[in-house]
């Protein structure tokens, strides 16, 4: 997997547009990624999801089931998908690393 820097204001990213080192993520990077993905401007609901994903990843080291994120936040099943245009975009904007091909296909299909 080759890491690339798509924008000098962004941390190093892989070819799938996922940050290589989540510790280098910033809110500024999230805003830039959201703009590139045409998800901007980020609202309070976006930030709620972003920090929920980051907290879950920090605790468990894996991607959560997005419908459980929706449920935990008291929202409908496809709420995250609707906010970010895909669950994979939510993962990208949250600055989390490549979760693997199986998880990426799941996140992209949601």
XYZ file of C-alpha atoms in Angstrom:
110
model
C 0.000 0.000 0.000
C 1.511 3.307 -1.034
C 0.924 6.349 1.128
C 0.301 9.655 -0.594
C -0.175 13.222 0.540
C -3.039 14.647 -1.490
C -2.916 18.101 0.095
C -0.059 19.676 2.049
C -2.502 20.621 4.848
C -3.437 16.982 5.314
C -1.699 14.159 7.127
C -0.294 11.334 5.012
C -3.078 9.367 3.322
C -3.217 6.040 1.509
C -4.550 5.495 -2.020
C -8.079 4.964 -0.624
C -8.068 8.438 0.920
C -7.663 7.167 4.473
C -5.261 8.753 6.952
C -2.269 6.529 7.650
C -1.698 7.731 11.245
C -4.885 8.727 13.131
C -2.768 10.630 15.674
C -2.018 13.205 12.961
C -5.721 13.975 12.414
C -7.008 17.453 13.236
C -10.370 19.146 12.929
C -8.824 21.273 10.176
C -7.913 18.087 8.284
C -11.483 16.832 8.766
C -12.873 20.026 7.283
C -10.504 19.806 4.301
C -11.367 16.150 3.669
C -15.086 16.953 3.962
C -14.687 19.728 1.394
C -12.878 17.374 -0.998
C -15.653 14.779 -0.585
C -18.342 17.457 -0.961
C -19.728 16.748 2.513
C -18.906 20.207 3.934
C -19.811 22.224 5.811
C -19.622 19.925 8.819
C -22.512 20.388 11.253
C -22.834 19.486 14.922
C -24.333 16.158 13.822
C -21.279 15.433 11.664
C -18.962 16.167 14.598
C -21.061 13.926 16.854
C -20.474 11.036 14.453
C -16.807 11.886 13.890
C -15.974 11.872 17.584
C -18.105 8.786 18.191
C -16.129 6.915 15.505
C -12.791 8.148 16.855
C -13.707 7.156 20.416
C -14.875 3.702 19.326
C -11.725 3.135 17.272
C -9.512 4.298 20.147
C -11.246 1.883 22.515
C -11.601 -1.183 20.261
C -9.240 -0.664 17.287
C -11.900 -1.555 14.699
C -14.735 0.060 12.774
C -18.091 -0.110 14.551
C -21.233 -1.287 12.832
C -22.692 1.983 11.599
C -26.246 0.998 12.432
C -25.088 0.557 16.050
C -23.604 4.075 15.928
C -26.992 5.345 14.713
C -28.796 3.380 17.430
C -26.418 4.559 20.172
C -27.003 8.174 19.082
C -30.781 7.681 18.900
C -30.963 8.071 15.121
C -32.418 6.063 12.243
C -30.470 3.198 10.653
C -29.053 5.103 7.652
C -28.496 8.446 9.386
C -24.673 8.304 9.171
C -24.824 7.326 5.496
C -27.203 10.170 4.750
C -25.010 12.713 6.575
C -21.755 11.693 4.880
C -23.005 10.243 1.553
C -21.374 6.936 2.601
C -20.178 5.439 5.845
C -16.699 5.176 4.331
C -16.692 8.978 3.945
C -17.502 9.270 7.664
C -14.510 7.001 8.393
C -12.270 9.109 6.121
C -13.345 12.422 7.643
C -12.925 11.002 11.160
C -9.285 10.450 10.237
C -9.184 6.741 10.881
C -6.840 4.321 9.121
C -7.672 1.771 6.471
C -9.882 -0.824 8.220
C -9.167 -3.526 5.613
C -10.894 -4.544 2.419
C -13.846 -6.342 4.013
C -14.646 -3.470 6.366
C -14.146 -0.906 3.582
C -16.642 -2.700 1.353
C -19.112 -2.836 4.259
C -18.604 0.866 5.016
C -18.967 1.761 1.351
C -22.154 -0.271 0.895
C -24.015 1.139 3.893
